[in-house]
């Protein structure tokens, strides 16, 4: 998979914020997609992941959208040099994630990030950044809230509640299984929010987290342990 990153990797938080502010206007927050394949992206960190220079493993796992069987896997190991700064977490992961994506032989129809899209202080989280870099439809499905306020969704699978930031809906709190903790879905690029929630449910038929995240998390952890 060919990827051209439209900016140099930043060395400081100020440079990183400038990149986010420059690129966020390119996000397309609408659209529908019927992908034949879906790639889950995840990154694992050595130790507690909080150091200034940390070994990371990034995984891209491509699933058949209908069966959720694994079609292809790619993993890259690298060093994360960017400091841990809330709101700039993407810059700790993107360089190695890009290498994992470049290792895929075919281009997926949808990318699913373990993180945020528009649910971000500058409306440009990891899922938005990955979407802009690749040009592909992208959504973010996070385990916990980062920004915004919300009411709890109903207890049943498919129940959802708006995630609001400054009075604007930036995501959705979605119950993927009856009686389990919800996940936090937000638009990354070229997919509307209703569509993102539909896709999240389709990718999570049995467990709280989508199969894309579960498979990519396992692969990245296993590769890091073997490094």
GROMACS .gro file of C-alpha atoms in nm:
model
  227
    1UNK     CA    1   0.000   0.000   0.000
    2UNK     CA    2   0.149   0.332  -0.109
    3UNK     CA    3   0.131   0.624   0.136
    4UNK     CA    4   0.277   0.972   0.108
    5UNK     CA    5   0.280   1.166   0.435
    6UNK     CA    6   0.202   1.533   0.352
    7UNK     CA    7   0.422   1.682   0.624
    8UNK     CA    8   0.748   1.617   0.811
    9UNK     CA    9   0.723   1.447   1.149
   10UNK     CA   10   0.724   1.721   1.415
   11UNK     CA   11   0.983   1.753   1.687
   12UNK     CA   12   0.789   1.973   1.928
   13UNK     CA   13   0.429   1.999   2.055
   14UNK     CA   14   0.394   2.340   1.889
   15UNK     CA   15   0.489   2.193   1.551
   16UNK     CA   16   0.246   1.904   1.604
   17UNK     CA   17  -0.044   2.135   1.690
   18UNK     CA   18   0.031   2.341   1.380
   19UNK     CA   19   0.004   2.028   1.164
   20UNK     CA   20  -0.331   1.934   1.321
   21UNK     CA   21  -0.466   2.285   1.272
   22UNK     CA   22  -0.351   2.286   0.909
   23UNK     CA   23  -0.495   1.946   0.817
   24UNK     CA   24  -0.826   1.944   1.007
   25UNK     CA   25  -1.000   2.148   0.738
   26UNK     CA   26  -0.950   1.860   0.495
   27UNK     CA   27  -1.161   1.615   0.698
   28UNK     CA   28  -1.479   1.498   0.524
   29UNK     CA   29  -1.724   1.417   0.804
   30UNK     CA   30  -1.989   1.250   0.590
   31UNK     CA   31  -2.029   0.959   0.355
   32UNK     CA   32  -2.126   0.595   0.349
   33UNK     CA   33  -1.917   0.294   0.264
   34UNK     CA   34  -1.973  -0.075   0.192
   35UNK     CA   35  -1.620  -0.210   0.228
   36UNK     CA   36  -1.522  -0.560   0.122
   37UNK     CA   37  -1.225  -0.546   0.359
   38UNK     CA   38  -1.167  -0.355   0.683
   39UNK     CA   39  -0.830  -0.292   0.848
   40UNK     CA   40  -0.789  -0.255   1.224
   41UNK     CA   41  -0.496  -0.044   1.346
   42UNK     CA   42  -0.339  -0.060   1.690
   43UNK     CA   43  -0.009   0.015   1.862
   44UNK     CA   44   0.148  -0.150   2.166
   45UNK     CA   45   0.416   0.010   2.383
   46UNK     CA   46   0.707  -0.142   2.572
   47UNK     CA   47   0.691  -0.079   2.947
   48UNK     CA   48   0.440   0.181   3.060
   49UNK     CA   49   0.463   0.367   2.728
   50UNK     CA   50   0.532   0.699   2.893
   51UNK     CA   51   0.900   0.748   2.819
   52UNK     CA   52   1.040   1.002   2.577
   53UNK     CA   53   1.189   0.721   2.367
   54UNK     CA   54   0.977   0.406   2.370
   55UNK     CA   55   0.979   0.091   2.158
   56UNK     CA   56   0.643   0.037   1.985
   57UNK     CA   57   0.484  -0.223   1.760
   58UNK     CA   58   0.213  -0.113   1.516
   59UNK     CA   59  -0.024  -0.362   1.357
   60UNK     CA   60  -0.259  -0.343   1.060
   61UNK     CA   61  -0.492  -0.644   1.039
   62UNK     CA   62  -0.722  -0.671   0.738
   63UNK     CA   63  -1.049  -0.860   0.781
   64UNK     CA   64  -1.310  -0.972   0.533
   65UNK     CA   65  -1.600  -0.739   0.609
   66UNK     CA   66  -1.861  -1.013   0.570
   67UNK     CA   67  -1.700  -1.300   0.761
   68UNK     CA   68  -1.452  -1.107   0.980
   69UNK     CA   69  -1.186  -1.362   0.886
   70UNK     CA   70  -0.827  -1.237   0.866
   71UNK     CA   71  -0.719  -1.162   0.510
   72UNK     CA   72  -0.377  -1.008   0.569
   73UNK     CA   73  -0.155  -0.886   0.850
   74UNK     CA   74   0.129  -0.635   0.864
   75UNK     CA   75   0.331  -0.526   1.165
   76UNK     CA   76   0.616  -0.278   1.212
   77UNK     CA   77   0.841  -0.217   1.512
   78UNK     CA   78   1.000   0.119   1.580
   79UNK     CA   79   1.089   0.382   1.838
   80UNK     CA   80   0.848   0.652   1.944
   81UNK     CA   81   1.048   0.972   1.997
   82UNK     CA   82   0.763   1.220   2.037
   83UNK     CA   83   0.679   1.315   2.399
   84UNK     CA   84   0.357   1.207   2.566
   85UNK     CA   85   0.124   1.509   2.539
   86UNK     CA   86  -0.256   1.481   2.567
   87UNK     CA   87  -0.413   1.563   2.232
   88UNK     CA   88  -0.091   1.484   2.044
   89UNK     CA   89  -0.082   1.112   2.106
   90UNK     CA   90  -0.113   1.042   1.733
   91UNK     CA   91   0.242   1.162   1.675
   92UNK     CA   92   0.375   0.886   1.902
   93UNK     CA   93   0.205   0.624   1.685
   94UNK     CA   94   0.178   0.752   1.329
   95UNK     CA   95   0.534   0.695   1.203
   96UNK     CA   96   0.522   0.324   1.289
   97UNK     CA   97   0.156   0.287   1.188
   98UNK     CA   98   0.237   0.424   0.845
   99UNK     CA   99   0.509   0.161   0.804
  100UNK     CA  100   0.263  -0.113   0.902
  101UNK     CA  101   0.013   0.014   0.643
  102UNK     CA  102   0.282   0.029   0.378
  103UNK     CA  103   0.340  -0.340   0.440
  104UNK     CA  104  -0.009  -0.433   0.316
  105UNK     CA  105  -0.028  -0.575  -0.034
  106UNK     CA  106  -0.379  -0.440  -0.101
  107UNK     CA  107  -0.567  -0.128   0.005
  108UNK     CA  108  -0.851  -0.188   0.256
  109UNK     CA  109  -1.192  -0.032   0.206
  110UNK     CA  110  -1.211   0.105   0.561
  111UNK     CA  111  -0.964   0.178   0.840
  112UNK     CA  112  -1.062   0.145   1.208
  113UNK     CA  113  -0.838   0.315   1.463
  114UNK     CA  114  -0.818   0.237   1.831
  115UNK     CA  115  -0.859   0.604   1.919
  116UNK     CA  116  -1.044   0.923   1.836
  117UNK     CA  117  -1.136   1.121   1.529
  118UNK     CA  118  -1.336   1.443   1.566
  119UNK     CA  119  -1.371   1.372   1.940
  120UNK     CA  120  -1.054   1.567   2.005
  121UNK     CA  121  -0.969   1.915   2.142
  122UNK     CA  122  -0.876   2.039   1.792
  123UNK     CA  123  -1.122   1.807   1.614
  124UNK     CA  124  -0.830   1.613   1.465
  125UNK     CA  125  -0.749   1.291   1.647
  126UNK     CA  126  -0.562   0.986   1.521
  127UNK     CA  127  -0.847   0.857   1.302
  128UNK     CA  128  -0.872   1.192   1.122
  129UNK     CA  129  -0.496   1.204   1.070
  130UNK     CA  130  -0.480   0.848   0.936
  131UNK     CA  131  -0.772   0.921   0.706
  132UNK     CA  132  -0.610   1.234   0.563
  133UNK     CA  133  -0.273   1.061   0.515
  134UNK     CA  134  -0.423   0.759   0.337
  135UNK     CA  135  -0.728   0.921   0.175
  136UNK     CA  136  -0.935   0.624   0.295
  137UNK     CA  137  -1.264   0.612   0.488
  138UNK     CA  138  -1.163   0.597   0.853
  139UNK     CA  139  -1.339   0.580   1.190
  140UNK     CA  140  -1.220   0.590   1.549
  141UNK     CA  141  -1.349   0.350   1.814
  142UNK     CA  142  -1.204   0.423   2.157
  143UNK     CA  143  -1.237   0.234   2.484
  144UNK     CA  144  -1.268   0.545   2.702
  145UNK     CA  145  -1.377   0.907   2.667
  146UNK     CA  146  -1.116   1.175   2.605
  147UNK     CA  147  -1.316   1.495   2.561
  148UNK     CA  148  -1.679   1.596   2.585
  149UNK     CA  149  -1.980   1.518   2.798
  150UNK     CA  150  -2.248   1.255   2.754
  151UNK     CA  151  -2.538   1.078   2.916
  152UNK     CA  152  -2.514   0.701   2.952
  153UNK     CA  153  -2.672   0.514   2.660
  154UNK     CA  154  -2.943   0.255   2.719
  155UNK     CA  155  -2.841  -0.093   2.831
  156UNK     CA  156  -2.905  -0.280   2.505
  157UNK     CA  157  -2.676  -0.346   2.210
  158UNK     CA  158  -2.712  -0.057   1.967
  159UNK     CA  159  -2.819   0.199   2.226
  160UNK     CA  160  -2.627   0.523   2.190
  161UNK     CA  161  -2.595   0.876   2.324
  162UNK     CA  162  -2.437   1.191   2.178
  163UNK     CA  163  -2.085   1.285   2.284
  164UNK     CA  164  -2.088   1.665   2.305
  165UNK     CA  165  -1.799   1.910   2.307
  166UNK     CA  166  -1.886   2.279   2.339
  167UNK     CA  167  -2.244   2.189   2.254
  168UNK     CA  168  -2.148   2.014   1.929
  169UNK     CA  169  -2.181   1.640   1.870
  170UNK     CA  170  -1.828   1.511   1.804
  171UNK     CA  171  -1.899   1.141   1.854
  172UNK     CA  172  -2.136   0.882   1.988
  173UNK     CA  173  -2.131   0.668   2.302
  174UNK     CA  174  -2.230   0.326   2.170
  175UNK     CA  175  -2.332   0.008   2.352
  176UNK     CA  176  -2.197  -0.279   2.142
  177UNK     CA  177  -2.323  -0.560   2.367
  178UNK     CA  178  -2.607  -0.584   2.617
  179UNK     CA  179  -2.506  -0.463   2.962
  180UNK     CA  180  -2.137  -0.399   2.888
  181UNK     CA  181  -1.944  -0.071   2.897
  182UNK     CA  182  -1.995   0.139   2.584
  183UNK     CA  183  -1.730   0.242   2.335
  184UNK     CA  184  -1.673   0.590   2.195
  185UNK     CA  185  -1.718   0.624   1.819
  186UNK     CA  186  -1.612   0.927   1.618
  187UNK     CA  187  -1.567   1.018   1.254
  188UNK     CA  188  -1.219   1.003   1.110
  189UNK     CA  189  -1.259   1.079   0.739
  190UNK     CA  190  -1.513   1.018   0.459
  191UNK     CA  191  -1.766   0.844   0.686
  192UNK     CA  192  -2.067   0.999   0.861
  193UNK     CA  193  -2.131   0.942   1.231
  194UNK     CA  194  -2.444   0.729   1.185
  195UNK     CA  195  -2.254   0.517   0.937
  196UNK     CA  196  -1.957   0.490   1.174
  197UNK     CA  197  -2.185   0.353   1.447
  198UNK     CA  198  -2.343   0.104   1.206
  199UNK     CA  199  -1.999  -0.018   1.106
  200UNK     CA  200  -1.885  -0.040   1.468
  201UNK     CA  201  -2.178  -0.266   1.553
  202UNK     CA  202  -2.117  -0.486   1.248
  203UNK     CA  203  -1.755  -0.531   1.354
  204UNK     CA  204  -1.847  -0.623   1.712
  205UNK     CA  205  -2.089  -0.917   1.682
  206UNK     CA  206  -1.981  -1.092   2.004
  207UNK     CA  207  -1.756  -0.873   2.215
  208UNK     CA  208  -1.744  -0.515   2.339
  209UNK     CA  209  -1.454  -0.421   2.112
  210UNK     CA  210  -1.465  -0.464   1.735
  211UNK     CA  211  -1.282  -0.759   1.587
  212UNK     CA  212  -1.053  -0.517   1.404
  213UNK     CA  213  -0.921  -0.378   1.732
  214UNK     CA  214  -0.906  -0.717   1.905
  215UNK     CA  215  -0.698  -0.872   1.625
  216UNK     CA  216  -0.466  -0.574   1.580
  217UNK     CA  217  -0.410  -0.543   1.954
  218UNK     CA  218  -0.316  -0.910   1.982
  219UNK     CA  219  -0.078  -0.895   1.685
  220UNK     CA  220   0.099  -0.581   1.807
  221UNK     CA  221   0.141  -0.721   2.158
  222UNK     CA  222   0.275  -1.052   2.031
  223UNK     CA  223   0.522  -0.881   1.797
  224UNK     CA  224   0.645  -0.648   2.070
  225UNK     CA  225   0.698  -0.940   2.307
  226UNK     CA  226   0.903  -1.118   2.041
  227UNK     CA  227   1.113  -0.814   1.951
   0.00000   0.00000   0.00000
